[in-house]
Amino acid sequence: MSVSLVSNAYLDENSAKIRSKPVPWEGYQRAELVTSEELALIKKIDRQPRAKAESILVSDGQTYALLYLRLLKKLQRVDTMQCLLVLIADALLDHDERIPLFTRAAQSDPDLPYLPLLRTIEAQDEFVQLKSAQILTILLSSESTPLQHQHLQPFLKVLASLVQGQYPNKRDVAVQCLEALLARPECRKAVWATPGIIAGLVEVLRHKLGPQMNYQVIFCLWLLSFEQEVAAQINKKFDIIPLLISVAQAAAKEKVIRVIVATFRNLIAKAPSANLPAMLVTQLLPFSKNLSARKFSDEDILEDVQFVRDELERNFESLTTYDEYISELSSGRLSWTPVHESDDFWRENAAKLNEKDYAHLKVLIPLLGADDPLVLAVAVHDLGQYVKHYERGKKVITDLGAKARAMELMTHSNPDVRYHALVAVQHLVSHPWVTA
């Protein structure tokens, strides 16, 4: 679990500068913040050539791991924290076998290794914060036992703020940290439960920050999709299926397509009823057929594409017209597909919206509060068709609170929404009120 697991040019460039900066270790000893033994040890290795530092760590690795962490725990000057973090990262660079030297520090002091790093990750200094995130990720990812809540949760809270922020280095490091952590099942559950992280990742994807960032964000979503709870809810909460299709359609890099298709496979395998309707509505089936015809260097892509295509075709073939409508309704992405304007469809199916205690009607009505004018126009149109073709519908709509909302939409800024709201309200007021 190398330091290169989280790599960033800003961290590399500043680490090089920090290695050559002097730190007033003698001053710390005079202030009784550092013991004479600690001073002797740190001066032996600080600002030494890498080969010299390596030879010291080979013989005294555990001693220095404890020294760095203890000094980081008690010294709070920014330049000193920067130096100690670089020393820790340098000790770990290309030496995974040294990770236990740091994680075992808890045997000497229960605050180590995590308490000092969880403090420095809250620092105002960008380098200190991001270098701490890099080291925390290496240590946490390598733990052989489930991570403790008090170590993981504060870190995830900081990552949530970084991934939602506007600073490219912070966002880049945060996404890489999440990539590494999400390989652990307990981290997936914790990330899903941490407000802001998924929303931040989705927002990064929407901003199209390049193929590498797209790949890293989608890799995080793919890892998350192994959790059944996540697979069942992520599209409903974050509308990721149309976004992933859009990214895949524009992707030049094969690895981006590979991880998107693998994510779709997980979403279908883990939660088919939650995701297949949205996939059909957003035209994933024709896109998967298109992908099937392409040549890929990685055969796993075609295997996943075939799985996705087969599942979509099986579900598409068994769909009735009403099933198609419910699929579209469940996705929340209403558009003027033929069923909406078909009198035959509404005559045959309006009453079906009443089934299971008006379950489907209760999905339609909240769409009257959508932000998208197209969704609003189609939703209020459908409400009018329901009332027009189901004589008891007027009372049902009124009881469910949708009549008032339809009337509000008659003054909406969008002319299509106003028109369809007016027609729907005319159906609502012109039909006799049937209660029996």
CSV table of C-alpha atoms in Angstrom, one decimal:
chain,number,residue,atom,x,y,z
A,1,MET,CA,0.0,0.0,0.0
A,2,SER,CA,2.5,2.5,-1.2
A,3,VAL,CA,2.6,6.3,-0.8
A,4,SER,CA,2.0,6.4,-4.6
A,5,LEU,CA,-1.5,5.1,-3.8
A,6,VAL,CA,-2.3,8.8,-3.4
A,7,SER,CA,-0.1,10.8,-5.8
A,8,ASN,CA,-0.3,14.5,-6.5
A,9,ALA,CA,2.1,16.9,-8.1
A,10,TYR,CA,1.5,19.6,-5.5
A,11,LEU,CA,2.4,17.2,-2.7
A,12,ASP,CA,5.5,16.0,-4.5
A,13,GLU,CA,6.8,19.5,-5.3
A,14,ASN,CA,6.3,20.8,-1.8
A,15,SER,CA,7.7,17.7,-0.2
A,16,ALA,CA,10.9,18.3,-2.1
A,17,LYS,CA,11.1,21.9,-0.8
A,18,ILE,CA,10.3,20.9,2.8
A,19,ARG,CA,13.1,18.2,2.8
A,20,SER,CA,15.7,21.0,2.5
A,21,LYS,CA,14.2,23.4,5.1
A,22,PRO,CA,15.8,23.5,8.5
A,23,VAL,CA,13.6,22.9,11.6
A,24,PRO,CA,14.7,24.5,15.0
A,25,TRP,CA,15.0,21.2,16.9
A,26,GLU,CA,17.5,22.6,19.4
A,27,GLY,CA,15.0,25.3,20.2
A,28,TYR,CA,12.4,22.7,21.0
A,29,GLN,CA,14.8,21.0,23.4
A,30,ARG,CA,15.5,24.3,25.1
A,31,ALA,CA,11.8,24.8,25.5
A,32,GLU,CA,11.6,21.3,26.9
A,33,LEU,CA,9.3,20.1,24.1
A,34,VAL,CA,11.8,17.6,22.9
A,35,THR,CA,14.1,15.4,25.0
A,36,SER,CA,17.8,15.1,24.4
A,37,GLU,CA,17.3,11.5,23.2
A,38,GLU,CA,14.6,12.6,20.7
A,39,LEU,CA,16.9,15.5,19.6
A,40,ALA,CA,19.8,13.1,18.9
A,41,LEU,CA,17.6,10.7,17.0
A,42,ILE,CA,15.9,13.4,14.8
A,43,LYS,CA,19.2,15.2,14.0
A,44,LYS,CA,20.7,11.9,12.9
A,45,ILE,CA,18.1,11.5,10.1
A,46,ASP,CA,16.7,15.0,9.3
A,47,ARG,CA,17.8,16.4,5.9
A,48,GLN,CA,20.0,13.4,5.2
A,49,PRO,CA,20.4,11.9,1.7
A,50,ARG,CA,17.8,9.2,1.0
A,51,ALA,CA,20.4,6.4,1.1
A,52,LYS,CA,21.6,7.5,4.5
A,53,ALA,CA,18.1,7.8,5.9
A,54,GLU,CA,17.3,4.3,4.4
A,55,SER,CA,20.2,2.7,6.2
A,56,ILE,CA,19.1,4.2,9.5
A,57,LEU,CA,15.5,3.0,9.0
A,58,VAL,CA,16.6,-0.5,8.1
A,59,SER,CA,18.2,-0.9,11.5
A,60,ASP,CA,16.0,1.4,13.6
A,61,GLY,CA,12.6,1.6,11.8
A,62,GLN,CA,10.4,1.0,14.9
A,63,THR,CA,12.3,3.6,16.9
A,64,TYR,CA,11.8,6.2,14.2
A,65,ALA,CA,8.2,5.4,13.5
A,66,LEU,CA,7.5,6.1,17.2
A,67,LEU,CA,9.7,9.2,17.2
A,68,TYR,CA,7.9,10.8,14.2
A,69,LEU,CA,4.5,10.1,15.7
A,70,ARG,CA,5.3,11.3,19.2
A,71,LEU,CA,6.8,14.5,17.8
A,72,LEU,CA,3.8,15.0,15.6
A,73,LYS,CA,1.6,14.6,18.6
A,74,LYS,CA,3.2,17.3,20.7
A,75,LEU,CA,4.7,19.9,18.2
A,76,GLN,CA,2.2,22.2,16.4
A,77,ARG,CA,4.3,24.7,14.4
A,78,VAL,CA,3.3,24.4,10.7
A,79,ASP,CA,6.9,24.0,9.3
A,80,THR,CA,7.6,21.3,11.9
A,81,MET,CA,4.4,19.4,11.1
A,82,GLN,CA,5.3,19.6,7.4
A,83,CYS,CA,8.7,18.2,8.1
A,84,LEU,CA,7.5,15.3,10.2
A,85,LEU,CA,4.8,14.3,7.7
A,86,VAL,CA,7.4,14.3,4.9
A,87,LEU,CA,9.6,12.1,7.1
A,88,ILE,CA,6.7,9.6,7.7
A,89,ALA,CA,5.8,9.5,4.0
A,90,ASP,CA,9.4,9.1,3.0
A,91,ALA,CA,9.8,6.2,5.4
A,92,LEU,CA,6.8,4.5,3.8
A,93,LEU,CA,7.7,5.2,0.2
A,94,ASP,CA,8.2,1.9,-1.6
A,95,HIS,CA,8.3,0.1,1.8
A,96,ASP,CA,5.0,-1.4,2.5
A,97,GLU,CA,6.7,-3.7,5.1
A,98,ARG,CA,7.2,-0.6,7.3
A,99,ILE,CA,3.4,0.2,7.6
A,100,PRO,CA,3.1,-2.1,10.7
A,101,LEU,CA,5.9,-0.1,12.4
A,102,PHE,CA,3.4,2.8,12.4
A,103,THR,CA,0.2,0.9,13.1
A,104,ARG,CA,1.8,-1.0,15.9
A,105,ALA,CA,2.6,2.3,17.7
A,106,ALA,CA,-0.7,1.9,19.5
A,107,GLN,CA,1.0,-0.7,21.7
A,108,SER,CA,3.2,2.1,23.1
A,109,ASP,CA,0.6,4.9,23.1
A,110,PRO,CA,-3.1,4.3,22.4
A,111,ASP,CA,-3.3,7.8,20.8
A,112,LEU,CA,-0.9,6.6,18.1
A,113,PRO,CA,-0.8,6.5,15.2
A,114,TYR,CA,-4.1,8.1,14.4
A,115,LEU,CA,-4.8,10.9,16.9
A,116,PRO,CA,-1.9,13.2,15.7
A,117,LEU,CA,-2.8,12.6,12.1
A,118,LEU,CA,-6.5,13.3,12.7
A,119,ARG,CA,-5.5,16.6,14.3
A,120,THR,CA,-3.2,17.6,11.4
A,121,ILE,CA,-5.8,16.8,8.8
A,122,GLU,CA,-7.9,19.6,10.3
A,123,ALA,CA,-5.0,22.1,9.8
A,124,GLN,CA,-5.5,25.3,7.9
A,125,ASP,CA,-2.2,24.7,6.0
A,126,GLU,CA,-3.1,22.9,2.7
A,127,PHE,CA,0.1,20.8,2.5
A,128,VAL,CA,-0.3,19.6,6.1
A,129,GLN,CA,-3.9,18.7,5.5
A,130,LEU,CA,-3.3,16.8,2.3
A,131,LYS,CA,-0.1,15.1,3.4
A,132,SER,CA,-2.0,13.9,6.5
A,133,ALA,CA,-4.8,12.5,4.3
A,134,GLN,CA,-2.2,10.6,2.1
A,135,ILE,CA,-0.6,9.0,5.2
A,136,LEU,CA,-4.0,8.2,6.9
A,137,THR,CA,-5.2,6.5,3.7
A,138,ILE,CA,-2.1,4.3,3.6
A,139,LEU,CA,-2.4,3.3,7.3
A,140,LEU,CA,-6.2,2.8,7.4
A,141,SER,CA,-6.2,0.9,4.1
A,142,SER,CA,-3.6,-1.5,5.5
A,143,GLU,CA,-5.2,-2.4,8.8
A,144,SER,CA,-5.8,-6.1,9.2
A,145,THR,CA,-8.9,-5.7,11.5
A,146,PRO,CA,-12.1,-3.6,10.9
A,147,LEU,CA,-11.4,0.1,11.3
A,148,GLN,CA,-12.6,1.8,14.4
A,149,HIS,CA,-15.3,4.4,14.1
A,150,GLN,CA,-13.3,7.1,16.0
A,151,HIS,CA,-10.5,6.8,13.4
A,152,LEU,CA,-12.5,6.5,10.2
A,153,GLN,CA,-15.4,8.9,10.8
A,154,PRO,CA,-13.4,12.2,11.4
A,155,PHE,CA,-11.4,11.4,8.3
A,156,LEU,CA,-14.4,10.8,6.1
A,157,LYS,CA,-15.9,14.1,7.4
A,158,VAL,CA,-12.9,16.0,6.2
A,159,LEU,CA,-12.9,14.1,2.9
A,160,ALA,CA,-16.5,15.1,2.4
A,161,SER,CA,-15.6,18.8,2.7
A,162,LEU,CA,-12.5,18.3,0.4
A,163,VAL,CA,-14.4,16.5,-2.4
A,164,GLN,CA,-17.2,19.2,-2.3
A,165,GLY,CA,-14.7,22.1,-2.4
A,166,GLN,CA,-13.4,24.2,-5.3
A,167,TYR,CA,-9.7,23.5,-4.8
A,168,PRO,CA,-8.3,21.1,-7.4
A,169,ASN,CA,-5.5,19.6,-5.3
A,170,LYS,CA,-7.9,19.0,-2.3
A,171,ARG,CA,-10.5,17.4,-4.6
A,172,ASP,CA,-7.9,15.3,-6.4
A,173,VAL,CA,-6.4,13.9,-3.1
A,174,ALA,CA,-9.8,13.3,-1.6
A,175,VAL,CA,-11.0,11.3,-4.5
A,176,GLN,CA,-7.8,9.2,-4.5
A,177,CYS,CA,-8.2,8.6,-0.7
A,178,LEU,CA,-11.7,7.4,-1.2
A,179,GLU,CA,-10.7,5.1,-4.1
A,180,ALA,CA,-8.3,3.3,-1.7
A,181,LEU,CA,-10.6,3.2,1.3
A,182,LEU,CA,-13.7,2.0,-0.6
A,183,ALA,CA,-11.9,-1.3,-1.2
A,184,ARG,CA,-12.9,-2.1,2.4
A,185,PRO,CA,-16.6,-3.1,3.0
A,186,GLU,CA,-16.8,-1.2,6.3
A,187,CYS,CA,-15.6,1.9,4.5
A,188,ARG,CA,-18.3,1.6,1.8
A,189,LYS,CA,-21.0,1.6,4.5
A,190,ALA,CA,-19.4,4.5,6.3
A,191,VAL,CA,-19.0,6.6,3.1
A,192,TRP,CA,-22.6,5.9,2.2
A,193,ALA,CA,-23.7,7.1,5.6
A,194,THR,CA,-21.5,10.3,5.5
A,195,PRO,CA,-23.4,13.3,4.2
A,196,GLY,CA,-21.8,15.1,1.2
A,197,ILE,CA,-19.4,12.5,-0.1
A,198,ILE,CA,-21.6,10.9,-2.8
A,199,ALA,CA,-23.2,14.2,-3.7
A,200,GLY,CA,-19.6,15.6,-4.1
A,201,LEU,CA,-18.5,12.8,-6.3
A,202,VAL,CA,-21.5,13.1,-8.5
A,203,GLU,CA,-20.9,16.9,-8.8
A,204,VAL,CA,-17.3,16.3,-9.8
A,205,LEU,CA,-18.6,13.9,-12.5
A,206,ARG,CA,-21.1,16.5,-13.8
A,207,HIS,CA,-18.3,19.1,-14.2
A,208,LYS,CA,-16.4,16.9,-16.6
A,209,LEU,CA,-12.9,17.4,-15.2
A,210,GLY,CA,-11.1,15.0,-17.6
A,211,PRO,CA,-10.9,11.3,-18.3
A,212,GLN,CA,-8.6,10.5,-15.3
A,213,MET,CA,-10.8,12.2,-12.7
A,214,ASN,CA,-13.9,10.7,-14.4
A,215,TYR,CA,-12.3,7.3,-14.0
A,216,GLN,CA,-11.4,7.8,-10.4
A,217,VAL,CA,-14.8,9.0,-9.4
A,218,ILE,CA,-16.6,6.2,-11.2
A,219,PHE,CA,-14.2,3.7,-9.7
A,220,CYS,CA,-15.5,5.0,-6.3
A,221,LEU,CA,-19.1,4.5,-7.4
A,222,TRP,CA,-18.3,1.0,-8.7
A,223,LEU,CA,-16.8,0.0,-5.4
A,224,LEU,CA,-19.9,1.5,-3.6
A,225,SER,CA,-22.2,-0.5,-5.9
A,226,PHE,CA,-21.1,-3.8,-4.3
A,227,GLU,CA,-23.2,-2.8,-1.3
A,228,GLN,CA,-26.8,-3.9,-1.8
A,229,GLU,CA,-28.2,-0.9,0.1
A,230,VAL,CA,-26.2,1.5,-2.0
A,231,ALA,CA,-27.1,-0.3,-5.3
A,232,ALA,CA,-30.8,0.0,-4.4
A,233,GLN,CA,-30.8,3.7,-3.5
A,234,ILE,CA,-28.0,5.5,-5.3
A,235,ASN,CA,-29.9,6.2,-8.6
A,236,LYS,CA,-33.0,7.2,-6.8
A,237,LYS,CA,-31.0,9.7,-4.6
A,238,PHE,CA,-28.4,10.9,-7.1
A,239,ASP,CA,-29.7,10.1,-10.6
A,240,ILE,CA,-26.4,8.5,-11.6
A,241,ILE,CA,-27.6,6.2,-14.4
A,242,PRO,CA,-28.2,8.9,-17.0
A,243,LEU,CA,-25.1,10.7,-15.9
A,244,LEU,CA,-23.0,7.5,-16.3
A,245,ILE,CA,-24.5,6.8,-19.8
A,246,SER,CA,-23.6,10.4,-20.8
A,247,VAL,CA,-20.0,10.0,-19.6
A,248,ALA,CA,-19.7,6.6,-21.3
A,249,GLN,CA,-21.0,8.0,-24.6
A,250,ALA,CA,-18.4,10.8,-24.6
A,251,ALA,CA,-15.5,8.6,-23.3
A,252,ALA,CA,-12.5,8.1,-25.4
A,253,LYS,CA,-10.7,6.0,-22.8
A,254,GLU,CA,-11.5,2.3,-22.6
A,255,LYS,CA,-11.0,2.1,-18.9
A,256,VAL,CA,-13.7,4.7,-18.3
A,257,ILE,CA,-16.2,2.6,-20.3
A,258,ARG,CA,-15.0,-0.5,-18.5
A,259,VAL,CA,-15.7,0.8,-15.0
A,260,ILE,CA,-19.1,2.3,-16.0
A,261,VAL,CA,-20.3,-1.0,-17.5
A,262,ALA,CA,-19.0,-2.8,-14.5
A,263,THR,CA,-21.0,-0.4,-12.3
A,264,PHE,CA,-24.2,-1.0,-14.3
A,265,ARG,CA,-23.6,-4.8,-13.9
A,266,ASN,CA,-23.5,-4.4,-10.1
A,267,LEU,CA,-26.6,-2.2,-10.0
A,268,ILE,CA,-28.5,-4.8,-12.0
A,269,ALA,CA,-27.2,-7.8,-10.1
A,270,LYS,CA,-27.6,-6.2,-6.6
A,271,ALA,CA,-30.9,-4.3,-7.1
A,272,PRO,CA,-32.6,-5.0,-10.4
A,273,SER,CA,-36.1,-3.7,-9.6
A,274,ALA,CA,-34.6,-0.4,-8.4
A,275,ASN,CA,-32.4,0.2,-11.5
A,276,LEU,CA,-33.7,-1.6,-14.6
A,277,PRO,CA,-36.7,0.8,-15.1
A,278,ALA,CA,-34.3,3.8,-15.1
A,279,MET,CA,-31.9,2.1,-17.4
A,280,LEU,CA,-34.7,1.3,-19.9
A,281,VAL,CA,-36.0,4.9,-19.8
A,282,THR,CA,-32.6,6.4,-20.3
A,283,GLN,CA,-32.0,4.2,-23.4
A,284,LEU,CA,-29.2,2.1,-22.0
A,285,LEU,CA,-30.4,-0.9,-24.1
A,286,PRO,CA,-29.6,0.7,-27.5
A,287,PHE,CA,-26.3,2.0,-26.1
A,288,SER,CA,-25.4,-1.5,-24.8
A,289,LYS,CA,-26.1,-2.9,-28.3
A,290,ASN,CA,-23.8,-0.2,-29.7
A,291,LEU,CA,-21.1,-1.2,-27.2
A,292,SER,CA,-21.5,-4.9,-28.1
A,293,ALA,CA,-20.5,-4.1,-31.7
A,294,ARG,CA,-17.3,-2.3,-30.7
A,295,LYS,CA,-13.8,-3.9,-30.3
A,296,PHE,CA,-12.2,-3.6,-26.9
A,297,SER,CA,-8.7,-4.8,-25.8
A,298,ASP,CA,-10.2,-5.9,-22.5
A,299,GLU,CA,-12.5,-8.9,-23.0
A,300,ASP,CA,-14.1,-8.4,-19.5
A,301,ILE,CA,-15.9,-5.3,-21.0
A,302,LEU,CA,-17.7,-7.3,-23.5
A,303,GLU,CA,-18.7,-9.9,-20.9
A,304,ASP,CA,-20.2,-7.1,-18.7
A,305,VAL,CA,-21.8,-5.4,-21.7
A,306,GLN,CA,-23.5,-8.7,-22.7
A,307,PHE,CA,-24.8,-9.3,-19.2
A,308,VAL,CA,-26.2,-5.7,-19.1
A,309,ARG,CA,-27.7,-6.1,-22.6
A,310,ASP,CA,-29.3,-9.5,-21.8
A,311,GLU,CA,-30.9,-8.3,-18.6
A,312,LEU,CA,-32.3,-5.2,-20.3
A,313,GLU,CA,-33.6,-7.2,-23.3
A,314,ARG,CA,-35.3,-9.7,-21.0
A,315,ASN,CA,-37.0,-7.0,-19.1
A,316,PHE,CA,-37.9,-5.0,-22.2
A,317,GLU,CA,-39.5,-7.9,-23.9
A,318,SER,CA,-41.8,-8.6,-20.9
A,319,LEU,CA,-42.8,-5.0,-20.5
A,320,THR,CA,-46.4,-4.1,-21.3
A,321,THR,CA,-47.2,-0.5,-22.3
A,322,TYR,CA,-48.2,0.2,-18.8
A,323,ASP,CA,-45.0,-1.3,-17.5
A,324,GLU,CA,-43.1,1.1,-19.8
A,325,TYR,CA,-45.1,3.9,-18.3
A,326,ILE,CA,-44.3,2.8,-14.7
A,327,SER,CA,-40.7,2.4,-15.6
A,328,GLU,CA,-40.6,6.0,-16.8
A,329,LEU,CA,-42.6,7.2,-13.8
A,330,SER,CA,-40.3,5.4,-11.4
A,331,SER,CA,-37.2,7.0,-13.0
A,332,GLY,CA,-38.6,10.4,-12.4
A,333,ARG,CA,-37.5,11.4,-15.9
A,334,LEU,CA,-40.8,12.0,-17.7
A,335,SER,CA,-40.7,13.1,-21.3
A,336,TRP,CA,-43.2,13.1,-24.2
A,337,THR,CA,-43.1,9.4,-24.9
A,338,PRO,CA,-46.1,8.1,-26.9
A,339,VAL,CA,-48.1,6.7,-24.0
A,340,HIS,CA,-48.7,10.2,-22.4
A,341,GLU,CA,-50.7,11.5,-25.3
A,342,SER,CA,-52.5,8.3,-26.1
A,343,ASP,CA,-56.2,8.4,-25.2
A,344,ASP,CA,-56.3,4.6,-25.7
A,345,PHE,CA,-53.6,4.1,-23.1
A,346,TRP,CA,-55.3,6.3,-20.5
A,347,ARG,CA,-58.7,4.7,-21.2
A,348,GLU,CA,-57.3,1.3,-20.5
A,349,ASN,CA,-54.8,2.1,-17.7
A,350,ALA,CA,-56.0,5.2,-15.7
A,351,ALA,CA,-57.6,3.1,-13.0
A,352,LYS,CA,-54.4,1.1,-12.5
A,353,LEU,CA,-52.9,4.1,-10.8
A,354,ASN,CA,-55.2,3.3,-7.9
A,355,GLU,CA,-53.7,-0.1,-7.3
A,356,LYS,CA,-51.9,-0.8,-4.0
A,357,ASP,CA,-53.4,2.2,-2.2
A,358,TYR,CA,-52.6,4.6,-5.1
A,359,ALA,CA,-48.9,3.6,-5.1
A,360,HIS,CA,-48.2,4.8,-8.6
A,361,LEU,CA,-50.3,7.9,-8.3
A,362,LYS,CA,-48.2,8.7,-5.2
A,363,VAL,CA,-45.1,8.5,-7.4
A,364,LEU,CA,-46.6,10.8,-10.0
A,365,ILE,CA,-47.8,13.6,-7.6
A,366,PRO,CA,-44.4,14.5,-6.2
A,367,LEU,CA,-43.2,15.1,-9.7
A,368,LEU,CA,-45.4,18.2,-9.7
A,369,GLY,CA,-42.6,19.7,-7.6
A,370,ALA,CA,-39.8,18.9,-10.0
A,371,ASP,CA,-37.3,21.5,-11.1
A,372,ASP,CA,-37.3,20.4,-14.8
A,373,PRO,CA,-40.1,22.2,-16.7
A,374,LEU,CA,-40.4,19.2,-19.1
A,375,VAL,CA,-41.0,16.8,-16.2
A,376,LEU,CA,-43.5,19.3,-14.7
A,377,ALA,CA,-45.5,19.7,-17.9
A,378,VAL,CA,-45.7,15.9,-18.5
A,379,ALA,CA,-46.6,15.2,-14.9
A,380,VAL,CA,-49.5,17.7,-14.7
A,381,HIS,CA,-50.7,16.5,-18.1
A,382,ASP,CA,-50.8,12.9,-16.8
A,383,LEU,CA,-52.7,14.1,-13.8
A,384,GLY,CA,-55.3,15.6,-16.1
A,385,GLN,CA,-55.5,12.4,-18.1
A,386,TYR,CA,-56.0,10.4,-15.0
A,387,VAL,CA,-59.0,12.6,-13.9
A,388,LYS,CA,-60.4,12.6,-17.4
A,389,HIS,CA,-60.5,8.8,-17.7
A,390,TYR,CA,-61.2,7.8,-14.1
A,391,GLU,CA,-64.4,9.4,-12.9
A,392,ARG,CA,-63.6,9.1,-9.2
A,393,GLY,CA,-60.2,10.7,-9.8
A,394,LYS,CA,-61.2,14.2,-8.8
A,395,LYS,CA,-61.8,13.3,-5.2
A,396,VAL,CA,-58.6,11.2,-5.0
A,397,ILE,CA,-56.5,14.0,-6.5
A,398,THR,CA,-58.0,16.5,-4.1
A,399,ASP,CA,-57.6,14.2,-1.1
A,400,LEU,CA,-53.9,13.7,-2.0
A,401,GLY,CA,-53.3,17.4,-2.2
A,402,ALA,CA,-52.4,17.5,-5.9
A,403,LYS,CA,-55.3,19.8,-7.1
A,404,ALA,CA,-53.8,22.8,-5.3
A,405,ARG,CA,-50.4,22.2,-6.8
A,406,ALA,CA,-51.9,21.8,-10.3
A,407,MET,CA,-53.6,25.2,-9.9
A,408,GLU,CA,-50.3,26.8,-8.8
A,409,LEU,CA,-48.7,25.5,-11.9
A,410,MET,CA,-51.1,27.6,-14.0
A,411,THR,CA,-48.9,30.6,-13.2
A,412,HIS,CA,-45.6,28.9,-13.8
A,413,SER,CA,-42.9,30.8,-15.8
A,414,ASN,CA,-42.8,28.1,-18.5
A,415,PRO,CA,-45.6,28.3,-21.1
A,416,ASP,CA,-45.8,24.5,-21.6
A,417,VAL,CA,-46.2,23.9,-17.9
A,418,ARG,CA,-48.9,26.7,-17.8
A,419,TYR,CA,-50.8,25.2,-20.7
A,420,HIS,CA,-50.9,21.6,-19.4
A,421,ALA,CA,-51.7,22.8,-15.9
A,422,LEU,CA,-54.7,24.7,-17.3
A,423,VAL,CA,-56.0,21.7,-19.2
A,424,ALA,CA,-55.5,19.5,-16.2
A,425,VAL,CA,-57.4,21.9,-13.9
A,426,GLN,CA,-60.2,22.1,-16.5
A,427,HIS,CA,-60.6,18.3,-16.2
A,428,LEU,CA,-60.5,18.6,-12.4
A,429,VAL,CA,-63.3,21.2,-12.3
A,430,SER,CA,-65.5,20.1,-15.2
A,431,HIS,CA,-66.0,16.4,-14.2
A,432,PRO,CA,-68.7,15.5,-11.7
A,433,TRP,CA,-67.4,14.7,-8.2
A,434,VAL,CA,-68.1,11.0,-7.9
A,435,THR,CA,-67.4,9.5,-4.4
A,436,ALA,CA,-69.1,6.1,-4.6
